[in-house]
PDB file of C-alpha atoms and ligand atoms in Angstrom:
ATOM      1  CA  MET A  22       0.025  -0.043  -0.012  1.00 80.00           C
ATOM      2  CA  LYS A  23       1.236   3.474  -0.894  1.00 91.00           C
ATOM      3  CA  GLN A  24       1.955   5.596   2.219  1.00 95.00           C
ATOM      4  CA  ARG A  25       3.593   8.761   1.159  1.00 97.00           C
ATOM      5  CA  LEU A  26       1.065  10.768  -0.814  1.00 98.00           C
ATOM      6  CA  LEU A  27       0.342  14.170  -2.261  1.00 98.00           C
ATOM      7  CA  PHE A  28      -3.128  15.564  -2.981  1.00 98.00           C
ATOM      8  CA  LEU A  29      -3.167  18.026  -5.821  1.00 98.00           C
ATOM      9  CA  GLY A  30      -6.189  19.833  -7.301  1.00 98.00           C
ATOM     10  CA  PRO A  31      -8.021  23.074  -7.547  1.00 98.00           C
ATOM     11  CA  PRO A  32      -9.574  24.822  -4.530  1.00 97.00           C
ATOM     12  CA  GLY A  33     -12.779  23.107  -3.511  1.00 96.00           C
ATOM     13  CA  ALA A  34     -11.957  19.820  -5.288  1.00 97.00           C
ATOM     14  CA  GLY A  35     -12.247  18.094  -1.939  1.00 97.00           C
ATOM     15  CA  LYS A  36      -8.595  17.541  -1.078  1.00 97.00           C
ATOM     16  CA  GLY A  37      -9.131  18.294   2.595  1.00 97.00           C
ATOM     17  CA  THR A  38     -12.346  16.271   2.776  1.00 97.00           C
ATOM     18  CA  GLN A  39     -10.867  13.167   1.171  1.00 98.00           C
ATOM     19  CA  ALA A  40      -7.437  13.498   2.891  1.00 98.00           C
ATOM     20  CA  GLN A  41      -9.058  13.562   6.325  1.00 97.00           C
ATOM     21  CA  VAL A  42     -10.957  10.253   5.673  1.00 97.00           C
ATOM     22  CA  LEU A  43      -8.053   8.527   4.059  1.00 97.00           C
ATOM     23  CA  ALA A  44      -5.488   9.531   6.691  1.00 97.00           C
ATOM     24  CA  ALA A  45      -7.800   8.284   9.489  1.00 97.00           C
ATOM     25  CA  GLU A  46      -8.477   4.986   7.691  1.00 95.00           C
ATOM     26  CA  ARG A  47      -4.798   4.277   6.914  1.00 95.00           C
ATOM     27  CA  SER A  48      -3.067   5.944   9.924  1.00 96.00           C
ATOM     28  CA  LEU A  49      -1.238   8.450   7.764  1.00 97.00           C
ATOM     29  CA  LEU A  50      -0.044  11.833   9.088  1.00 97.00           C
ATOM     30  CA  HIS A  51      -2.380  14.382   7.438  1.00 98.00           C
ATOM     31  CA  LEU A  52      -0.587  17.657   6.734  1.00 97.00           C
ATOM     32  CA  SER A  53      -2.897  20.260   5.357  1.00 97.00           C
ATOM     33  CA  THR A  54      -0.985  23.476   4.911  1.00 96.00           C
ATOM     34  CA  GLY A  55      -4.278  25.346   4.742  1.00 95.00           C
ATOM     35  CA  ASP A  56      -5.480  23.985   8.085  1.00 96.00           C
ATOM     36  CA  LEU A  57      -2.050  24.631   9.694  1.00 95.00           C
ATOM     37  CA  LEU A  58      -2.013  28.240   8.429  1.00 96.00           C
ATOM     38  CA  ARG A  59      -5.634  28.741   9.642  1.00 96.00           C
ATOM     39  CA  ALA A  60      -4.589  27.434  13.064  1.00 95.00           C
ATOM     40  CA  GLU A  61      -1.724  29.988  13.191  1.00 94.00           C
ATOM     41  CA  VAL A  62      -4.269  32.767  12.232  1.00 96.00           C
ATOM     42  CA  GLN A  63      -6.627  31.596  15.007  1.00 96.00           C
ATOM     43  CA  ALA A  64      -3.834  31.496  17.556  1.00 97.00           C
ATOM     44  CA  GLY A  65      -2.782  35.073  16.634  1.00 96.00           C
ATOM     45  CA  SER A  66       0.861  34.155  16.204  1.00 94.00           C
ATOM     46  CA  GLU A  67       3.257  36.278  14.278  1.00 91.00           C
ATOM     47  CA  LEU A  68       3.108  33.682  11.407  1.00 90.00           C
ATOM     48  CA  GLY A  69      -0.635  33.798  11.554  1.00 94.00           C
ATOM     49  CA  ARG A  70      -0.778  37.584  11.283  1.00 94.00           C
ATOM     50  CA  GLU A  71       1.554  37.418   8.299  1.00 91.00           C
ATOM     51  CA  ALA A  72      -0.681  34.803   6.645  1.00 94.00           C
ATOM     52  CA  GLU A  73      -4.071  36.167   7.374  1.00 96.00           C
ATOM     53  CA  ALA A  74      -4.345  39.028   4.812  1.00 94.00           C
ATOM     54  CA  VAL A  75      -2.638  36.893   2.116  1.00 96.00           C
ATOM     55  CA  MET A  76      -5.148  34.089   2.555  1.00 96.00           C
ATOM     56  CA  ALA A  77      -8.102  36.505   2.618  1.00 96.00           C
ATOM     57  CA  ARG A  78      -7.045  37.808  -0.833  1.00 96.00           C
ATOM     58  CA  GLY A  79      -6.810  34.191  -2.130  1.00 97.00           C
ATOM     59  CA  GLU A  80      -3.034  34.387  -2.815  1.00 97.00           C
ATOM     60  CA  LEU A  81      -0.300  32.079  -1.716  1.00 97.00           C
ATOM     61  CA  VAL A  82       1.467  32.557   1.567  1.00 97.00           C
ATOM     62  CA  SER A  83       5.295  32.815   1.301  1.00 96.00           C
ATOM     63  CA  ASP A  84       7.135  29.618   0.274  1.00 97.00           C
ATOM     64  CA  ALA A  85       9.610  30.011   3.189  1.00 95.00           C
ATOM     65  CA  LEU A  86       6.804  30.161   5.699  1.00 93.00           C
ATOM     66  CA  VAL A  87       4.916  27.133   4.330  1.00 96.00           C
ATOM     67  CA  LEU A  88       8.091  25.078   3.999  1.00 95.00           C
ATOM     68  CA  ALA A  89       9.054  25.768   7.640  1.00 93.00           C
ATOM     69  CA  ILE A  90       5.681  24.411   8.749  1.00 92.00           C
ATOM     70  CA  VAL A  91       5.925  21.252   6.596  1.00 95.00           C
ATOM     71  CA  ARG A  92       9.594  20.629   7.595  1.00 95.00           C
ATOM     72  CA  SER A  93       8.850  20.825  11.334  1.00 92.00           C
ATOM     73  CA  ARG A  94       6.018  18.292  10.946  1.00 94.00           C
ATOM     74  CA  LEU A  95       7.825  15.759   8.732  1.00 95.00           C
ATOM     75  CA  GLN A  96      11.119  15.769  10.605  1.00 92.00           C
ATOM     76  CA  GLY A  97      11.137  12.978  13.125  1.00 87.00           C
ATOM     77  CA  HIS A  98       8.029  11.351  11.620  1.00 93.00           C
ATOM     78  CA  SER A  99       8.857   7.810  10.375  1.00 88.00           C
ATOM     79  CA  GLY A 100       5.333   6.575   9.209  1.00 94.00           C
ATOM     80  CA  GLY A 101       3.295   7.427   6.160  1.00 97.00           C
ATOM     81  CA  TRP A 102       2.038  10.838   5.382  1.00 98.00           C
ATOM     82  CA  LEU A 103      -0.435  12.637   3.195  1.00 98.00           C
ATOM     83  CA  LEU A 104       0.332  16.276   2.046  1.00 98.00           C
ATOM     84  CA  ASP A 105      -2.874  18.138   1.273  1.00 97.00           C
ATOM     85  CA  GLY A 106      -2.455  21.464  -0.501  1.00 95.00           C
ATOM     86  CA  PHE A 107       1.363  21.416  -0.623  1.00 97.00           C
ATOM     87  CA  PRO A 108       3.292  21.867  -2.802  1.00 98.00           C
ATOM     88  CA  ARG A 109       1.356  24.696  -4.534  1.00 98.00           C
ATOM     89  CA  ASN A 110       4.007  26.025  -6.978  1.00 98.00           C
ATOM     90  CA  PRO A 111       7.212  24.789  -8.596  1.00 98.00           C
ATOM     91  CA  ALA A 112       9.520  26.353  -5.911  1.00 98.00           C
ATOM     92  CA  GLN A 113       7.634  24.576  -3.159  1.00 98.00           C
ATOM     93  CA  ALA A 114       7.877  21.293  -5.205  1.00 98.00           C
ATOM     94  CA  GLU A 115      11.567  21.719  -5.553  1.00 98.00           C
ATOM     95  CA  ALA A 116      11.892  22.483  -1.806  1.00 97.00           C
ATOM     96  CA  LEU A 117       9.889  19.366  -0.964  1.00 97.00           C
ATOM     97  CA  ASP A 118      12.232  17.318  -3.095  1.00 97.00           C
ATOM     98  CA  GLY A 119      15.210  18.647  -1.203  1.00 97.00           C
ATOM     99  CA  LEU A 120      13.545  17.992   2.145  1.00 96.00           C
ATOM    100  CA  LEU A 121      12.547  14.475   1.316  1.00 96.00           C
ATOM    101  CA  GLU A 122      16.009  13.662   0.010  1.00 96.00           C
ATOM    102  CA  GLU A 123      17.357  14.949   3.301  1.00 95.00           C
ATOM    103  CA  LEU A 124      14.919  12.702   5.181  1.00 93.00           C
ATOM    104  CA  GLY A 125      15.659   9.704   2.938  1.00 93.00           C
ATOM    105  CA  GLN A 126      12.028   9.429   1.861  1.00 93.00           C
ATOM    106  CA  GLY A 127      10.216   9.752  -1.468  1.00 94.00           C
ATOM    107  CA  ILE A 128       6.763  10.465  -2.817  1.00 97.00           C
ATOM    108  CA  GLU A 129       4.938   7.192  -3.713  1.00 97.00           C
ATOM    109  CA  LEU A 130       1.860   8.754  -5.503  1.00 97.00           C
ATOM    110  CA  VAL A 131       0.403  12.090  -6.431  1.00 98.00           C
ATOM    111  CA  VAL A 132      -3.441  12.039  -6.603  1.00 98.00           C
ATOM    112  CA  LEU A 133      -4.885  14.766  -8.736  1.00 98.00           C
ATOM    113  CA  LEU A 134      -8.501  15.521  -8.028  1.00 98.00           C
ATOM    114  CA  GLU A 135     -10.227  16.924 -11.084  1.00 98.00           C
ATOM    115  CA  LEU A 136     -13.484  18.931 -11.103  1.00 98.00           C
ATOM    116  CA  ASP A 137     -15.202  21.529 -13.226  1.00 97.00           C
ATOM    117  CA  ASP A 138     -15.068  25.145 -12.244  1.00 96.00           C
ATOM    118  CA  ALA A 139     -18.829  25.545 -11.890  1.00 96.00           C
ATOM    119  CA  VAL A 140     -18.962  22.661  -9.300  1.00 96.00           C
ATOM    120  CA  LEU A 141     -15.930  24.001  -7.475  1.00 96.00           C
ATOM    121  CA  ILE A 142     -17.488  27.400  -7.074  1.00 96.00           C
ATOM    122  CA  GLN A 143     -20.772  25.992  -5.835  1.00 96.00           C
ATOM    123  CA  ARG A 144     -18.964  23.825  -3.245  1.00 96.00           C
ATOM    124  CA  LEU A 145     -16.873  26.684  -1.973  1.00 96.00           C
ATOM    125  CA  LEU A 146     -19.767  29.159  -1.865  1.00 96.00           C
ATOM    126  CA  GLY A 147     -21.639  26.477   0.198  1.00 96.00           C
ATOM    127  CA  ARG A 148     -18.714  26.116   2.649  1.00 94.00           C
ATOM    128  CA  GLY A 149     -18.730  29.904   3.450  1.00 89.00           C
ATOM    129  CA  ARG A 150     -15.167  30.194   4.908  1.00 92.00           C
ATOM    130  CA  ALA A 151     -13.741  33.680   5.156  1.00 91.00           C
ATOM    131  CA  ASP A 152     -11.924  33.335   1.804  1.00 94.00           C
ATOM    132  CA  ASP A 153     -15.025  31.754   0.136  1.00 94.00           C
ATOM    133  CA  ASN A 154     -16.740  34.661  -1.534  1.00 94.00           C
ATOM    134  CA  GLU A 155     -17.078  34.517  -5.349  1.00 94.00           C
ATOM    135  CA  GLU A 156     -14.413  37.185  -6.161  1.00 96.00           C
ATOM    136  CA  VAL A 157     -11.789  35.602  -4.028  1.00 97.00           C
ATOM    137  CA  ILE A 158     -12.717  32.107  -5.206  1.00 97.00           C
ATOM    138  CA  ARG A 159     -12.181  33.231  -8.854  1.00 96.00           C
ATOM    139  CA  HIS A 160      -8.846  34.649  -7.932  1.00 97.00           C
ATOM    140  CA  ARG A 161      -7.834  31.426  -6.112  1.00 97.00           C
ATOM    141  CA  LEU A 162      -8.799  29.496  -9.293  1.00 97.00           C
ATOM    142  CA  ASN A 163      -6.544  31.811 -11.361  1.00 98.00           C
ATOM    143  CA  VAL A 164      -3.697  31.368  -8.835  1.00 98.00           C
ATOM    144  CA  TYR A 165      -4.238  27.588  -9.098  1.00 98.00           C
ATOM    145  CA  ARG A 166      -4.006  27.632 -12.915  1.00 98.00           C
ATOM    146  CA  GLU A 167      -0.949  29.897 -12.990  1.00 98.00           C
ATOM    147  CA  GLN A 168       1.076  28.522 -10.093  1.00 98.00           C
ATOM    148  CA  THR A 169      -0.139  25.089  -9.106  1.00 98.00           C
ATOM    149  CA  ALA A 170      -1.318  23.509 -12.298  1.00 98.00           C
ATOM    150  CA  PRO A 171       2.203  23.261 -13.769  1.00 98.00           C
ATOM    151  CA  LEU A 172       2.922  20.715 -11.077  1.00 98.00           C
ATOM    152  CA  ILE A 173       0.594  18.293 -12.953  1.00 98.00           C
ATOM    153  CA  ALA A 174       3.089  17.957 -15.880  1.00 98.00           C
ATOM    154  CA  HIS A 175       5.972  17.833 -13.444  1.00 97.00           C
ATOM    155  CA  TYR A 176       4.654  14.849 -11.483  1.00 98.00           C
ATOM    156  CA  ARG A 177       3.149  13.185 -14.575  1.00 98.00           C
ATOM    157  CA  SER A 178       6.518  13.292 -16.355  1.00 98.00           C
ATOM    158  CA  ARG A 179       7.959  11.405 -13.401  1.00 97.00           C
ATOM    159  CA  GLY A 180       5.285   8.799 -13.671  1.00 97.00           C
ATOM    160  CA  GLN A 181       3.987   9.591 -10.191  1.00 97.00           C
ATOM    161  CA  LEU A 182       0.593  11.168 -10.986  1.00 98.00           C
ATOM    162  CA  VAL A 183      -2.892   9.561 -11.114  1.00 98.00           C
ATOM    163  CA  ALA A 184      -5.961  11.697 -11.966  1.00 98.00           C
ATOM    164  CA  VAL A 185      -9.215  10.908 -10.134  1.00 98.00           C
ATOM    165  CA  ASP A 186     -12.665  12.296 -11.056  1.00 98.00           C
ATOM    166  CA  ALA A 187     -13.710  14.455  -8.040  1.00 98.00           C
ATOM    167  CA  ALA A 188     -17.376  14.636  -9.002  1.00 98.00           C
ATOM    168  CA  GLY A 189     -19.965  12.668  -7.010  1.00 97.00           C
ATOM    169  CA  SER A 190     -20.434  11.842  -3.388  1.00 97.00           C
ATOM    170  CA  VAL A 191     -17.593  11.920  -0.761  1.00 97.00           C
ATOM    171  CA  ALA A 192     -17.940   8.139  -0.552  1.00 98.00           C
ATOM    172  CA  GLU A 193     -17.762   7.574  -4.338  1.00 98.00           C
ATOM    173  CA  ILE A 194     -14.634   9.738  -4.667  1.00 98.00           C
ATOM    174  CA  GLY A 195     -13.099   7.927  -1.655  1.00 98.00           C
ATOM    175  CA  SER A 196     -13.632   4.581  -3.386  1.00 97.00           C
ATOM    176  CA  ARG A 197     -11.937   5.847  -6.550  1.00 98.00           C
ATOM    177  CA  ILE A 198      -8.959   7.062  -4.569  1.00 97.00           C
ATOM    178  CA  ALA A 199      -8.767   3.754  -2.623  1.00 96.00           C
ATOM    179  CA  ALA A 200      -8.762   1.895  -5.944  1.00 95.00           C
ATOM    180  CA  VAL A 201      -5.722   3.825  -7.326  1.00 95.00           C
ATOM    181  CA  LEU A 202      -3.779   3.529  -4.052  1.00 93.00           C
ATOM    182  CA  ASP A 203      -4.246  -0.241  -3.917  1.00 87.00           C
ATOM    183  CA  THR A 204      -3.310  -1.047  -7.492  1.00 79.00           C
TER     184      THR A 204
HETATM  185  P1  LIG B 308      -6.728  25.046   1.384  1.00 50.71           P
HETATM  186  O1  LIG B 308      -6.969  24.983   2.841  1.00 50.71           O
HETATM  187  O2  LIG B 308      -5.685  24.104   0.902  1.00 50.71           O
HETATM  188  O3  LIG B 308      -8.138  24.782   0.827  1.00 50.71           O
HETATM  189  P2  LIG B 308      -8.890  24.594  -0.594  1.00 50.71           P
HETATM  190  O4  LIG B 308      -7.854  24.253  -1.689  1.00 50.71           O
HETATM  191  O5  LIG B 308      -9.737  25.871  -0.732  1.00 50.71           O
HETATM  192  O6  LIG B 308      -9.953  23.396  -0.399  1.00 50.71           O
HETATM  193  P3  LIG B 308      -9.979  21.806  -0.598  1.00 50.71           P
HETATM  194  O7  LIG B 308      -9.673  21.367  -2.002  1.00 50.71           O
HETATM  195  O8  LIG B 308      -9.144  21.160   0.493  1.00 50.71           O
HETATM  196  O9  LIG B 308     -11.510  21.563  -0.462  1.00 50.71           O
HETATM  197  P4  LIG B 308     -12.378  20.971   0.714  1.00 50.71           P
HETATM  198  O10 LIG B 308     -12.096  19.497   0.957  1.00 50.71           O
HETATM  199  O11 LIG B 308     -12.257  21.793   1.943  1.00 50.71           O
HETATM  200  O12 LIG B 308      -6.191  26.512   0.984  1.00 50.71           O
HETATM  201  C1  LIG B 308      -6.724  27.744   1.481  1.00 50.71           C
HETATM  202  C2  LIG B 308      -5.698  28.909   1.390  1.00 50.71           C
HETATM  203  O13 LIG B 308      -4.588  28.563   2.235  1.00 50.71           O
HETATM  204  C3  LIG B 308      -5.027  29.102   0.011  1.00 50.71           C
HETATM  205  O14 LIG B 308      -5.839  29.893  -0.833  1.00 50.71           O
HETATM  206  C4  LIG B 308      -3.723  29.788   0.356  1.00 50.71           C
HETATM  207  O15 LIG B 308      -3.900  31.198   0.674  1.00 50.71           O
HETATM  208  C5  LIG B 308      -3.269  29.104   1.717  1.00 50.71           C
HETATM  209  N1  LIG B 308      -2.362  28.017   1.495  1.00 50.71           N
HETATM  210  C6  LIG B 308      -2.685  26.641   1.658  1.00 50.71           C
HETATM  211  N2  LIG B 308      -1.535  25.880   1.313  1.00 50.71           N
HETATM  212  C7  LIG B 308      -0.612  26.750   0.845  1.00 50.71           C
HETATM  213  C8  LIG B 308       0.704  26.548   0.360  1.00 50.71           C
HETATM  214  N3  LIG B 308       1.233  25.316   0.262  1.00 50.71           N
HETATM  215  N4  LIG B 308       1.421  27.631  -0.042  1.00 50.71           N
HETATM  216  C9  LIG B 308       0.919  28.921  -0.031  1.00 50.71           C
HETATM  217  N5  LIG B 308      -0.333  29.115   0.536  1.00 50.71           N
HETATM  218  C10 LIG B 308      -1.127  28.050   0.930  1.00 50.71           C
HETATM  219  O16 LIG B 308     -13.827  21.003   0.111  1.00 50.71           O
HETATM  220  C11 LIG B 308     -14.452  22.245  -0.247  1.00 50.71           C
HETATM  221  C12 LIG B 308     -15.943  22.216   0.065  1.00 50.71           C
HETATM  222  O17 LIG B 308     -16.576  21.229  -0.713  1.00 50.71           O
HETATM  223  C13 LIG B 308     -16.276  21.862   1.575  1.00 50.71           C
HETATM  224  O18 LIG B 308     -17.339  22.609   1.938  1.00 50.71           O
HETATM  225  C14 LIG B 308     -16.643  20.355   1.415  1.00 50.71           C
HETATM  226  O19 LIG B 308     -17.555  20.060   2.490  1.00 50.71           O
HETATM  227  C15 LIG B 308     -17.301  20.328   0.071  1.00 50.71           C
HETATM  228  N6  LIG B 308     -17.201  19.031  -0.570  1.00 50.71           N
HETATM  229  C16 LIG B 308     -16.101  18.203  -0.527  1.00 50.71           C
HETATM  230  N7  LIG B 308     -16.298  17.087  -1.161  1.00 50.71           N
HETATM  231  C17 LIG B 308     -17.599  17.148  -1.668  1.00 50.71           C
HETATM  232  C18 LIG B 308     -18.428  16.328  -2.440  1.00 50.71           C
HETATM  233  N8  LIG B 308     -18.020  15.152  -2.886  1.00 50.71           N
HETATM  234  N9  LIG B 308     -19.709  16.729  -2.741  1.00 50.71           N
HETATM  235  C19 LIG B 308     -20.182  17.866  -2.339  1.00 50.71           C
HETATM  236  N10 LIG B 308     -19.430  18.719  -1.540  1.00 50.71           N
HETATM  237  C20 LIG B 308     -18.212  18.331  -1.186  1.00 50.71           C
END
């Protein structure tokens, strides 16, 4: 069974939703950079104050900040893990490669969750988080296309990427993901 995983996909594709279920079922460390950043904002830390305005605009928080968060969680962890929402641009992907080499670990599979924009927007508007208004959502989709989507070709060219249809119920999508992990 594959145990070192990345979840890639546009905002609202359900990365967090699926990652939570899968990590619990398979005892993987679930690292959501979005959740970790929101926890810092909530705690009112210096890092959180720096991240808050950037996230409210739908832009990406600085690579150095996000990398420091991921590094602190992966160091000293010997079991499987699931990175959800990281990396989000080529510089973060490169930094992750360096970190994993240092730790003597490697990515076993990248799961790309694919979904139409219209459905993404509906899901996010339904969620109603502080950064889930239509204008910010559209900006996040543009940021995804410009900065994150190039990672699809990067991981595909390494033979590490599998695309999964992210339309349907949470359980249906979960079964599709389980099928690709167990083959
Ligand atoms: P994230 O927290 O990563 O969130 P997301 O991409 O918006 O959502 P996700 O795809 O996880 O969708 P979810 O399961 O929640 O990012 C937020 C912000 O954090 C970014 O804009 C950025 O500013 C910052 N950030 C995060 N990582 C960063 C990084 N590496 N570098 C820099 N900045 C970073 O699902 C969405 C909604 O759909 C939910 O309401 C859910 O209940 C619903 N849903 C899920 N599956 C469904 C289904 N099958 N059917 C119907 N509804 C469903």
